[in-house]
Short mmCIF file of C-alpha atoms and ligand atoms in Angstrom, two decimals:
data_model
loop_
_atom_site.label_atom_id
_atom_site.label_comp_id
_atom_site.label_asym_id
_atom_site.label_seq_id
_atom_site.Cartn_x
_atom_site.Cartn_y
_atom_site.Cartn_z
CA UNK A 22 124.73 131.71 123.05
CA UNK A 23 124.44 128.18 124.51
CA UNK A 24 125.08 125.05 122.50
CA UNK A 25 122.03 124.00 120.49
CA UNK A 26 120.22 120.79 121.33
CA UNK A 27 121.23 117.59 119.56
CA UNK A 28 117.64 116.38 119.36
CA UNK A 29 115.01 117.05 116.81
CA UNK A 30 112.80 120.08 117.02
CA UNK A 31 109.89 117.69 116.62
CA UNK A 32 110.86 115.58 119.63
CA UNK A 33 111.22 118.73 121.69
CA UNK A 34 107.77 120.02 120.79
CA UNK A 35 105.45 116.99 120.63
CA UNK A 36 103.49 115.39 123.42
CA UNK A 37 104.53 111.88 124.40
CA UNK A 38 102.42 109.04 123.07
CA UNK A 39 101.47 106.38 125.58
CA UNK A 40 101.03 103.03 123.85
CA UNK A 41 99.12 100.47 125.94
CA UNK A 42 101.20 97.32 126.64
CA UNK A 43 99.88 94.54 124.43
CA UNK A 44 99.69 91.00 125.80
CA UNK A 45 103.14 89.54 125.24
CA UNK A 46 102.49 85.91 124.46
CA UNK A 47 104.14 84.31 121.45
CA UNK A 48 101.43 81.67 121.20
CA UNK A 49 99.23 84.45 119.80
CA UNK A 50 98.70 84.74 116.08
CA UNK A 51 97.62 87.61 113.83
CA UNK A 52 96.21 88.03 110.36
CA UNK A 53 98.89 90.60 109.60
CA UNK A 54 102.16 91.32 111.44
CA UNK A 55 103.86 94.57 110.45
CA UNK A 56 107.52 95.26 111.23
CA UNK A 57 108.13 98.98 111.84
CA UNK A 58 105.90 101.70 113.32
CA UNK A 59 106.71 104.55 110.95
CA UNK A 60 104.31 105.95 108.37
CA UNK A 61 104.59 102.85 106.15
CA UNK A 62 103.63 100.41 108.90
CA UNK A 63 100.98 102.63 110.48
CA UNK A 64 99.26 103.59 107.22
CA UNK A 65 99.19 99.90 106.22
CA UNK A 66 97.50 99.02 109.51
CA UNK A 67 95.10 101.95 109.13
CA UNK A 68 93.83 100.92 105.69
CA UNK A 69 93.65 97.22 106.55
CA UNK A 70 91.40 98.11 109.47
CA UNK A 71 89.39 100.59 107.42
CA UNK A 72 88.55 97.83 104.94
CA UNK A 73 87.97 95.11 107.55
CA UNK A 74 87.48 96.21 111.17
CA UNK A 75 87.72 92.58 112.33
CA UNK A 76 91.19 91.93 110.90
CA UNK A 77 93.82 91.20 113.58
CA UNK A 78 96.87 93.43 113.01
CA UNK A 79 99.99 93.76 115.16
CA UNK A 80 102.88 96.16 114.64
CA UNK A 81 106.32 95.28 116.02
CA UNK A 82 108.60 98.29 116.54
CA UNK A 83 112.17 97.95 117.74
CA UNK A 84 112.11 101.33 119.53
CA UNK A 85 109.12 103.67 119.91
CA UNK A 86 106.44 104.76 117.43
CA UNK A 87 107.93 107.27 114.96
CA UNK A 88 111.51 106.57 116.04
CA UNK A 89 112.72 106.37 112.43
CA UNK A 90 112.60 108.85 109.56
CA UNK A 91 108.84 109.34 110.02
CA UNK A 92 109.37 111.20 113.28
CA UNK A 93 112.43 113.18 112.17
CA UNK A 94 111.85 114.42 108.64
CA UNK A 95 111.47 117.85 107.06
CA UNK A 96 107.68 117.66 107.24
CA UNK A 97 107.16 118.00 103.49
CA UNK A 98 104.03 116.10 102.50
CA UNK A 99 104.98 116.16 98.85
CA UNK A 100 103.22 114.69 95.85
CA UNK A 101 106.53 114.40 94.00
CA UNK A 102 108.25 111.05 93.76
CA UNK A 103 111.97 110.25 93.67
CA UNK A 104 111.51 109.02 90.08
CA UNK A 105 110.57 111.59 87.45
CA UNK A 106 107.77 111.22 84.91
CA UNK A 107 110.44 110.59 82.29
CA UNK A 108 112.09 107.84 84.39
CA UNK A 109 108.73 106.13 84.83
CA UNK A 110 107.93 106.45 81.15
CA UNK A 111 111.17 104.79 80.09
CA UNK A 112 110.53 101.82 82.37
CA UNK A 113 106.74 101.43 82.19
CA UNK A 114 105.37 103.64 79.40
CA UNK A 115 103.65 107.00 79.32
CA UNK A 116 100.21 105.97 80.61
CA UNK A 117 101.65 104.33 83.72
CA UNK A 118 103.87 107.33 84.42
CA UNK A 119 100.84 109.64 84.32
CA UNK A 120 98.80 107.30 86.53
CA UNK A 121 101.55 107.12 89.12
CA UNK A 122 101.83 110.91 89.36
CA UNK A 123 98.06 111.43 89.27
CA UNK A 124 97.68 109.17 92.30
CA UNK A 125 100.68 110.66 94.02
CA UNK A 126 99.28 114.20 93.71
CA UNK A 127 95.85 113.01 94.96
CA UNK A 128 97.55 111.46 98.00
CA UNK A 129 97.90 114.89 99.63
CA UNK A 130 94.08 115.19 99.66
CA UNK A 131 93.77 111.69 101.09
CA UNK A 132 96.22 112.49 103.90
CA UNK A 133 94.33 115.69 104.66
CA UNK A 134 91.07 113.71 104.74
CA UNK A 135 92.41 111.27 107.34
CA UNK A 136 94.07 114.01 109.41
CA UNK A 137 90.71 115.80 109.61
CA UNK A 138 88.66 112.62 110.15
CA UNK A 139 90.95 111.36 112.91
CA UNK A 140 91.50 114.83 114.39
CA UNK A 141 95.28 114.55 114.14
CA UNK A 142 96.75 117.86 115.33
CA UNK A 143 99.95 118.18 113.35
CA UNK A 144 99.80 121.65 111.83
CA UNK A 145 98.90 120.36 108.36
CA UNK A 146 99.03 123.35 106.01
CA UNK A 147 98.90 123.15 102.25
CA UNK A 148 101.04 126.00 100.96
CA UNK A 149 102.61 124.22 97.97
CA UNK A 150 106.29 124.23 97.03
CA UNK A 151 108.61 126.82 95.58
CA UNK A 152 111.53 125.57 93.55
CA UNK A 153 114.20 128.22 93.07
CA UNK A 154 117.16 128.58 90.75
CA UNK A 155 120.21 130.66 91.65
CA UNK A 156 122.26 130.13 88.49
CA UNK A 157 121.68 129.44 84.80
CA UNK A 158 122.08 125.65 85.10
CA UNK A 159 119.56 125.43 87.91
CA UNK A 160 117.20 127.68 85.92
CA UNK A 161 117.38 125.31 82.97
CA UNK A 162 116.68 122.36 85.30
CA UNK A 163 113.53 124.05 86.64
CA UNK A 164 112.36 124.89 83.11
CA UNK A 165 113.03 121.31 81.98
CA UNK A 166 110.88 119.95 84.83
CA UNK A 167 107.99 122.15 83.80
CA UNK A 168 108.40 121.19 80.18
CA UNK A 169 108.40 117.53 81.17
CA UNK A 170 105.21 118.01 83.20
CA UNK A 171 103.54 119.63 80.17
CA UNK A 172 104.66 116.81 77.91
CA UNK A 173 102.71 114.46 80.18
CA UNK A 174 99.62 116.68 80.22
CA UNK A 175 100.13 118.33 83.64
CA UNK A 176 99.19 121.99 83.09
CA UNK A 177 99.67 125.30 84.89
CA UNK A 178 97.42 124.20 87.77
CA UNK A 179 100.02 121.54 88.67
CA UNK A 180 103.29 123.28 88.02
CA UNK A 181 104.18 126.72 86.70
CA UNK A 182 106.94 129.29 86.41
CA UNK A 183 106.59 132.35 88.60
CA UNK A 184 107.38 135.84 87.46
CA UNK A 185 110.04 137.53 89.59
CA UNK A 186 107.34 139.77 91.14
CA UNK A 187 105.24 136.75 92.04
CA UNK A 188 108.26 135.05 93.56
CA UNK A 189 109.15 138.13 95.63
CA UNK A 190 105.56 138.25 96.89
CA UNK A 191 105.83 134.66 98.12
CA UNK A 192 109.36 134.44 99.51
CA UNK A 193 112.46 136.54 99.49
CA UNK A 194 115.58 134.53 98.57
CA UNK A 195 118.74 136.31 97.36
CA UNK A 196 120.13 135.81 93.84
CA UNK A 197 117.09 134.01 92.46
CA UNK A 198 117.17 133.72 88.69
CA UNK A 199 113.72 132.17 88.51
CA UNK A 200 111.37 129.90 90.45
CA UNK A 201 108.45 127.56 89.95
CA UNK A 202 105.41 126.79 92.06
CA UNK A 203 103.36 123.66 92.57
CA UNK A 204 100.40 123.28 94.93
CA UNK A 205 101.17 119.57 95.50
CA UNK A 206 102.82 119.89 98.90
CA UNK A 207 101.79 120.53 102.48
CA UNK A 208 103.77 120.98 105.68
CA UNK A 209 103.30 119.10 108.93
CA UNK A 210 104.95 118.54 112.28
CA UNK A 211 105.93 114.98 111.38
CA UNK A 212 106.25 113.52 114.88
CA UNK A 213 102.83 114.86 115.86
CA UNK A 214 101.46 113.34 112.67
CA UNK A 215 103.02 109.91 113.20
CA UNK A 216 101.93 109.79 116.85
CA UNK A 217 98.43 110.97 115.90
CA UNK A 218 98.23 108.25 113.27
CA UNK A 219 99.38 105.67 115.83
CA UNK A 220 96.61 106.81 118.19
CA UNK A 221 94.12 106.37 115.35
CA UNK A 222 95.24 102.80 114.61
CA UNK A 223 95.19 101.96 118.33
CA UNK A 224 91.59 103.19 118.46
CA UNK A 225 90.83 100.87 115.54
CA UNK A 226 92.13 97.92 117.58
CA UNK A 227 95.64 97.48 116.17
CA UNK A 228 98.17 96.29 118.74
CA UNK A 229 101.55 98.00 118.79
CA UNK A 230 104.48 96.18 120.41
CA UNK A 231 107.08 98.88 121.15
CA UNK A 232 110.66 97.98 122.11
CA UNK A 233 110.15 94.71 120.23
CA UNK A 234 112.84 94.30 117.63
CA UNK A 235 112.16 91.63 115.03
CA UNK A 236 115.46 89.77 114.80
CA UNK A 237 114.32 87.58 111.93
CA UNK A 238 111.19 86.94 109.92
CA UNK A 239 110.00 84.51 107.30
CA UNK A 240 106.69 83.44 105.75
CA UNK A 241 104.03 83.26 108.50
CA UNK A 242 106.25 84.26 111.42
CA UNK A 243 108.26 87.03 113.08
CA UNK A 244 110.79 86.40 115.82
CA UNK A 245 111.34 88.87 118.67
CA UNK A 246 113.31 88.45 121.92
CA UNK A 247 110.04 87.19 123.46
CA UNK A 248 109.58 84.40 120.96
CA UNK A 249 108.01 83.73 117.59
CA UNK A 250 104.59 85.17 116.65
CA UNK A 251 102.61 83.68 113.81
CA UNK A 252 100.85 85.72 111.12
CA UNK A 253 99.32 84.91 107.73
CA UNK A 254 100.90 88.04 106.25
CA UNK A 255 104.21 89.59 107.32
CA UNK A 256 104.90 93.16 106.17
CA UNK A 257 108.41 94.63 106.25
CA UNK A 258 108.16 98.40 106.76
CA UNK A 259 111.68 99.03 108.07
CA UNK A 260 113.02 101.48 105.41
CA UNK A 261 116.46 102.90 106.33
CA UNK A 262 116.97 100.23 109.02
CA UNK A 263 116.39 97.24 106.74
CA UNK A 264 120.12 96.59 106.34
CA UNK A 265 120.26 95.62 110.04
CA UNK A 266 118.03 92.56 109.50
CA UNK A 267 119.67 89.24 108.70
CA UNK A 268 119.25 88.29 105.03
CA UNK A 269 118.16 91.83 104.07
CA UNK A 270 121.47 93.66 104.25
CA UNK A 271 121.74 94.72 100.62
CA UNK A 272 118.13 95.72 99.86
CA UNK A 273 118.23 99.36 100.95
CA UNK A 274 121.30 101.52 101.55
CA UNK A 275 120.86 103.78 104.60
CA UNK A 276 121.79 107.33 103.57
CA UNK A 277 121.67 110.02 106.21
CA UNK A 278 119.80 113.29 105.87
CA UNK A 279 120.40 116.04 108.44
CA UNK A 280 118.40 119.01 109.67
CA UNK A 281 118.64 122.09 111.82
CA UNK A 282 115.98 124.42 113.22
CA UNK A 283 116.20 128.01 114.35
CA UNK A 284 114.54 129.81 117.23
CA UNK A 285 111.17 131.34 116.23
CA UNK A 286 111.54 134.35 113.94
CA UNK A 287 109.95 137.61 114.98
CA UNK A 288 106.92 138.89 113.06
CA UNK A 289 109.20 141.49 111.49
CA UNK A 290 111.68 138.82 110.32
CA UNK A 291 108.89 136.72 108.77
CA UNK A 292 107.59 139.88 107.07
CA UNK A 293 111.05 140.56 105.65
CA UNK A 294 111.08 137.04 104.23
CA UNK A 295 107.61 137.59 102.80
CA UNK A 296 106.85 134.00 103.74
CA UNK A 297 103.10 134.36 104.26
CA UNK A 298 101.77 131.05 103.02
CA UNK A 299 104.40 128.68 104.44
CA UNK A 300 105.32 127.15 101.07
CA UNK A 301 108.13 124.62 101.33
CA UNK A 302 111.29 125.83 99.60
CA UNK A 303 114.15 124.08 97.86
CA UNK A 304 116.42 124.98 95.00
CA UNK A 305 117.63 123.11 91.96
CA UNK A 306 121.18 122.30 93.09
CA UNK A 307 122.21 118.66 92.73
CA UNK A 308 122.79 118.07 96.43
CA UNK A 309 119.30 118.37 97.84
CA UNK A 310 118.35 121.03 100.41
CA UNK A 311 114.83 121.48 101.81
CA UNK A 312 113.15 123.92 104.17
CA UNK A 313 109.88 124.81 105.79
CA UNK A 314 108.59 127.61 107.98
CA UNK A 315 107.08 125.85 110.99
CA UNK A 316 103.74 126.74 112.56
CA UNK A 317 105.67 128.64 115.28
CA UNK A 318 107.77 130.54 112.70
CA UNK A 319 111.04 128.65 112.92
CA UNK A 320 113.05 127.79 109.84
CA UNK A 321 113.57 124.02 109.66
CA UNK A 322 116.27 123.41 107.08
CA UNK A 323 117.77 120.13 105.91
CA UNK A 324 120.23 118.71 103.46
CA UNK A 325 121.64 115.49 102.11
CA UNK A 326 125.26 114.86 101.27
CA UNK A 327 126.47 113.06 104.39
CA UNK A 328 128.87 110.20 103.71
CA UNK A 329 127.50 106.68 103.51
CA UNK A 330 128.90 104.42 106.26
CA UNK A 331 130.78 101.29 105.27
CA UNK A 332 128.67 98.08 105.28
CA UNK A 333 125.46 100.11 105.71
CA UNK A 334 126.22 100.71 109.37
CA UNK A 335 123.70 102.63 111.47
CA UNK A 336 124.28 103.84 115.00
CA UNK A 337 122.89 106.54 117.28
CA UNK A 338 126.17 108.47 117.02
CA UNK A 339 125.51 109.00 113.30
CA UNK A 340 122.29 110.94 114.00
CA UNK A 341 124.34 114.12 114.31
CA UNK A 342 127.37 115.13 112.29
CA UNK A 343 129.02 118.43 113.17
CA UNK A 344 130.67 118.94 109.79
CA UNK A 345 127.44 118.35 107.85
CA UNK A 346 125.31 120.32 110.29
CA UNK A 347 127.69 123.28 110.02
CA UNK A 348 127.48 123.03 106.26
CA UNK A 349 123.68 122.98 106.41
CA UNK A 350 123.72 126.06 108.63
CA UNK A 351 125.93 127.85 106.09
CA UNK A 352 123.48 126.88 103.32
CA UNK A 353 120.56 128.11 105.40
CA UNK A 354 122.32 131.43 106.04
CA UNK A 355 122.90 131.95 102.35
CA UNK A 356 119.34 130.99 101.32
CA UNK A 357 117.71 132.92 104.19
CA UNK A 358 120.10 135.67 105.37
CA UNK A 359 117.58 136.59 108.06
CA UNK A 360 118.39 133.28 109.77
CA UNK A 361 121.82 134.69 110.78
CA UNK A 362 119.92 136.90 113.22
CA UNK A 363 118.47 133.98 115.22
CA UNK A 364 119.98 131.07 117.08
CA UNK A 365 120.06 127.56 115.75
CA UNK A 366 118.28 125.64 118.48
CA UNK A 367 118.18 122.03 117.22
CA UNK A 368 120.28 119.70 115.06
CA UNK A 369 119.36 116.15 114.18
CA UNK A 370 119.29 113.57 111.41
CA UNK A 371 118.61 109.99 110.52
CA UNK A 372 118.78 107.31 107.86
CA UNK A 373 116.48 107.01 104.87
CA UNK A 374 116.26 104.00 102.59
CA UNK A 375 117.70 103.96 99.06
CA UNK A 376 117.17 100.98 96.75
CA UNK A 377 119.70 100.24 94.01
CA UNK A 378 117.33 101.52 91.29
CA UNK A 379 116.38 104.62 93.35
CA UNK A 380 112.68 103.75 92.98
CA UNK A 381 110.31 102.81 95.80
CA UNK A 382 108.18 99.70 95.47
CA UNK A 383 105.23 97.89 97.03
CA UNK A 384 105.60 94.11 97.04
CA UNK A 385 103.29 91.26 97.98
CA UNK A 386 103.70 87.56 97.38
CA UNK A 387 100.29 85.93 97.75
CA UNK A 388 101.71 82.48 98.25
CA UNK A 389 104.12 83.18 101.09
CA UNK A 390 102.22 86.16 102.52
CA UNK A 391 105.44 88.19 102.58
CA UNK A 392 105.05 91.89 101.82
CA UNK A 393 107.18 95.01 101.86
CA UNK A 394 106.92 98.69 101.03
CA UNK A 395 109.53 101.41 100.90
CA UNK A 396 112.71 102.66 99.30
CA UNK A 397 111.36 106.20 99.14
CA UNK A 398 114.82 107.85 98.81
CA UNK A 399 113.86 110.64 101.18
CA UNK A 400 110.44 111.39 99.64
CA UNK A 401 108.28 109.16 101.81
CA UNK A 402 105.99 111.30 103.93
CA UNK A 403 103.21 111.22 101.33
CA UNK A 404 104.40 108.18 99.34
CA UNK A 405 104.06 105.94 102.42
CA UNK A 406 100.33 106.63 102.34
CA UNK A 407 99.96 105.71 98.67
CA UNK A 408 102.17 102.63 99.13
CA UNK A 409 100.22 101.49 102.18
CA UNK A 410 96.81 102.00 100.53
CA UNK A 411 98.08 99.95 97.62
CA UNK A 412 99.43 97.22 99.87
CA UNK A 413 96.17 97.01 101.82
CA UNK A 414 94.34 96.28 98.54
CA UNK A 415 96.96 93.69 97.55
CA UNK A 416 96.68 91.93 100.91
CA UNK A 417 92.87 91.87 100.58
CA UNK A 418 93.38 90.47 97.07
CA UNK A 419 91.12 93.24 95.79
CA UNK A 420 91.14 94.26 92.16
CA UNK A 421 91.77 98.00 92.39
CA UNK A 422 93.37 100.63 90.17
CA UNK A 423 96.11 101.17 92.77
CA UNK A 424 97.26 97.56 92.50
CA UNK A 425 98.02 98.16 88.82
CA UNK A 426 100.43 101.05 89.48
CA UNK A 427 103.91 100.50 88.08
CA UNK A 428 105.70 100.29 91.45
CA UNK A 429 103.75 97.15 92.42
CA UNK A 430 105.93 94.05 92.64
CA UNK A 431 108.96 95.81 91.19
CA UNK A 432 111.63 95.17 93.81
CA UNK A 433 115.00 96.64 92.98
CA UNK A 434 118.04 94.49 92.47
CA UNK A 435 120.38 94.34 95.47
CA UNK A 436 123.20 96.79 96.14
CA UNK A 437 126.73 95.74 95.29
CA UNK A 438 128.83 94.03 97.91
CA UNK A 439 131.37 96.08 99.84
CA UNK A 440 133.66 97.86 99.21
CA UNK A 441 131.96 98.55 95.84
CA UNK A 442 128.84 99.94 97.51
CA UNK A 443 130.89 102.27 99.70
CA UNK A 444 133.00 103.51 96.81
CA UNK A 445 129.98 103.90 94.50
CA UNK A 446 127.66 105.77 96.87
CA UNK A 447 130.32 108.07 98.31
CA UNK A 448 131.62 108.72 94.81
CA UNK A 449 128.13 109.76 93.80
CA UNK A 450 127.83 112.14 96.75
CA UNK A 451 131.19 113.74 95.90
CA UNK A 452 130.18 113.98 92.26
CA UNK A 453 126.95 115.85 93.08
CA UNK A 454 128.85 118.28 95.28
CA UNK A 455 131.50 118.97 92.66
CA UNK A 456 128.80 119.49 90.01
CA UNK A 457 127.19 122.15 92.20
CA UNK A 458 130.56 123.88 92.65
CA UNK A 459 131.20 123.80 88.91
CA UNK A 460 127.72 125.15 88.13
CA UNK A 461 128.09 127.98 90.67
CA UNK A 462 131.52 128.90 89.36
CA UNK A 463 130.90 128.72 85.61
CA UNK A 464 127.10 129.03 85.19
CA UNK A 465 127.43 126.04 82.85
CA UNK A 466 126.46 122.38 83.18
CA UNK A 467 129.22 119.83 83.75
CA UNK A 468 128.34 117.37 80.99
CA UNK A 469 130.99 114.78 81.81
CA UNK A 470 130.07 114.48 85.47
CA UNK A 471 126.36 114.51 84.52
CA UNK A 472 126.93 111.53 82.23
CA UNK A 473 128.79 109.62 84.98
CA UNK A 474 125.95 110.34 87.41
CA UNK A 475 123.34 109.13 84.92
CA UNK A 476 125.24 105.90 84.32
CA UNK A 477 125.45 105.17 88.02
CA UNK A 478 121.80 105.95 88.69
CA UNK A 479 120.60 103.98 85.70
C1 FAD B 745 116.22 113.98 108.19
C2 FAD B 745 115.19 113.46 107.22
C3 FAD B 745 114.38 114.36 106.53
C4 FAD B 745 113.41 113.90 105.64
N1 FAD B 745 112.55 114.81 105.08
C5 FAD B 745 111.50 114.38 104.34
C6 FAD B 745 110.50 115.26 103.91
O1 FAD B 745 110.51 116.45 104.25
N2 FAD B 745 109.52 114.78 103.10
C7 FAD B 745 109.47 113.47 102.73
O2 FAD B 745 108.59 113.08 101.97
N3 FAD B 745 110.37 112.58 103.20
C8 FAD B 745 111.36 112.99 104.02
N4 FAD B 745 112.24 112.09 104.54
C9 FAD B 745 112.00 110.68 104.29
C10 FAD B 745 110.78 110.16 105.05
O3 FAD B 745 110.84 110.59 106.39
C11 FAD B 745 110.72 108.65 104.96
O4 FAD B 745 110.70 108.28 103.58
C12 FAD B 745 109.49 108.04 105.61
O5 FAD B 745 109.29 108.56 106.90
C13 FAD B 745 109.65 106.53 105.65
O6 FAD B 745 108.71 105.99 106.53
P1 FAD B 745 108.82 104.46 106.92
O7 FAD B 745 107.72 104.18 107.85
O8 FAD B 745 108.91 103.64 105.70
O9 FAD B 745 110.25 104.34 107.64
P2 FAD B 745 110.68 104.79 109.11
O10 FAD B 745 109.94 105.96 109.58
O11 FAD B 745 112.17 104.86 109.12
O12 FAD B 745 110.20 103.60 110.02
C14 FAD B 745 110.82 102.35 110.06
C15 FAD B 745 110.61 101.83 111.46
O13 FAD B 745 110.98 100.45 111.49
C16 FAD B 745 111.56 100.21 112.76
N5 FAD B 745 112.38 99.00 112.61
C17 FAD B 745 113.47 98.84 111.83
N6 FAD B 745 113.95 97.58 111.94
C18 FAD B 745 113.12 96.93 112.78
C19 FAD B 745 113.09 95.59 113.29
N7 FAD B 745 114.02 94.70 112.95
N8 FAD B 745 112.10 95.26 114.16
C20 FAD B 745 111.15 96.15 114.52
N9 FAD B 745 111.15 97.43 114.08
C21 FAD B 745 112.12 97.82 113.22
C22 FAD B 745 112.38 101.46 113.02
O14 FAD B 745 112.69 101.61 114.40
C23 FAD B 745 111.46 102.55 112.50
O15 FAD B 745 110.65 103.09 113.50
C24 FAD B 745 113.25 112.51 105.41
C25 FAD B 745 114.07 111.60 106.08
C26 FAD B 745 115.03 112.06 106.98
C27 FAD B 745 115.88 111.07 107.72
#
């Protein structure tokens, strides 16, 4: 068997996007300049144009459209946020927590609407999510999530426990103790989606400057190697790469998530998995894993847990990590034994953005015109849409229910200086791993480590 490719499955299977060269002339000015052509930047441009076709919007992207996490992710379009209903309630109250989740769930419909309206071919399929538990501690975690959802008024139609027969009918995973199901998730080919969205914004008249890194920005201007462009509003949509911009080094810690994909399964292998409706699957371990069955029947499987790099460093060499990829393959083999029968064809990864409070935010300062959105902690495929819709209303100064959501103008405090950040984040990663080991070994929660984790995340 040959060595698998160190590029993403998505890159290997999407058509190139040709972006017309915009006129490079720094004497030009725009109503809105957006830094970053991932989902955050593109959705922001899309909604600004939808509200006001005459608005002049430019996007500056240091590489190519979809170069960042948006073109590399697990393709989960999930209505779930990195902060739980309970987390939101303790910071903003019950009503705001419910509103936030209500809008987040509805975002999947909105994304589907645009994908259909703009004829974006990205294999969008709404199969929902299965959340499995393979030991007693994980089972309790899944039950607690459902109980929390009920406490906030989200009934069976949003989230429910499956009987073991129901679970077997949907997906065959060994050693499952129990599982839950929610319809609030779809799967996509993320690079096709981000390129399709870019084509849509180009059609609406947005200009995209590729290979145009913004070295610095301030109110009313962005500076690239070609000079300084002026704009009334400047939006930072740089997520995991934010730490590379002067003066923004401690806003978001870049944590790496890694993925692998297998060769297509045979019809018989898919039948043995019982995976008929392409639900996304994860389990309730502390160190997140995530998987989808692609439109061409490959298993795309990812996991977190890679070490954080000192001083928030990012470099192309970090996009693959043999040790972590091998670990992810072992996890995939244990979750889906059938995957041992097929080759792993692709391995890849990339940075996602984590704010100090682990909660994304949408920020706009009317006076300076400076805006930002992000900090999705690895749950951004759908959340970028909700954040961008919200930001478009804020920029238009429109009074809208989205602009009253609790993540508006709630920037996190900065990360600690080094080496505290390095010690803290890597300690947290080790802690999550050791909790999983303890839970597997003893079938009991590790209360002490749980308390340490809570303190750090709080
Ligand atoms: C391996 C992996 C798997 C994931 N899986 C999922 C998943 O299944 N579901 C989910 O919801 N989320 C997932 N995520 C997270 C999700 O992909 C992100 O939250 C989301 O794509 C963020 O979009 P964004 O546009 O904010 O950031 P990005 O897509 O990272 O875009 C930022 C862009 O800004 C550009 N940029 C940065 N600095 C500059 C600069 N100075 N000048 C100009 N341009 C700049 C970058 O080149 C990049 O293109 C995953 C992430 C990774 C890495």
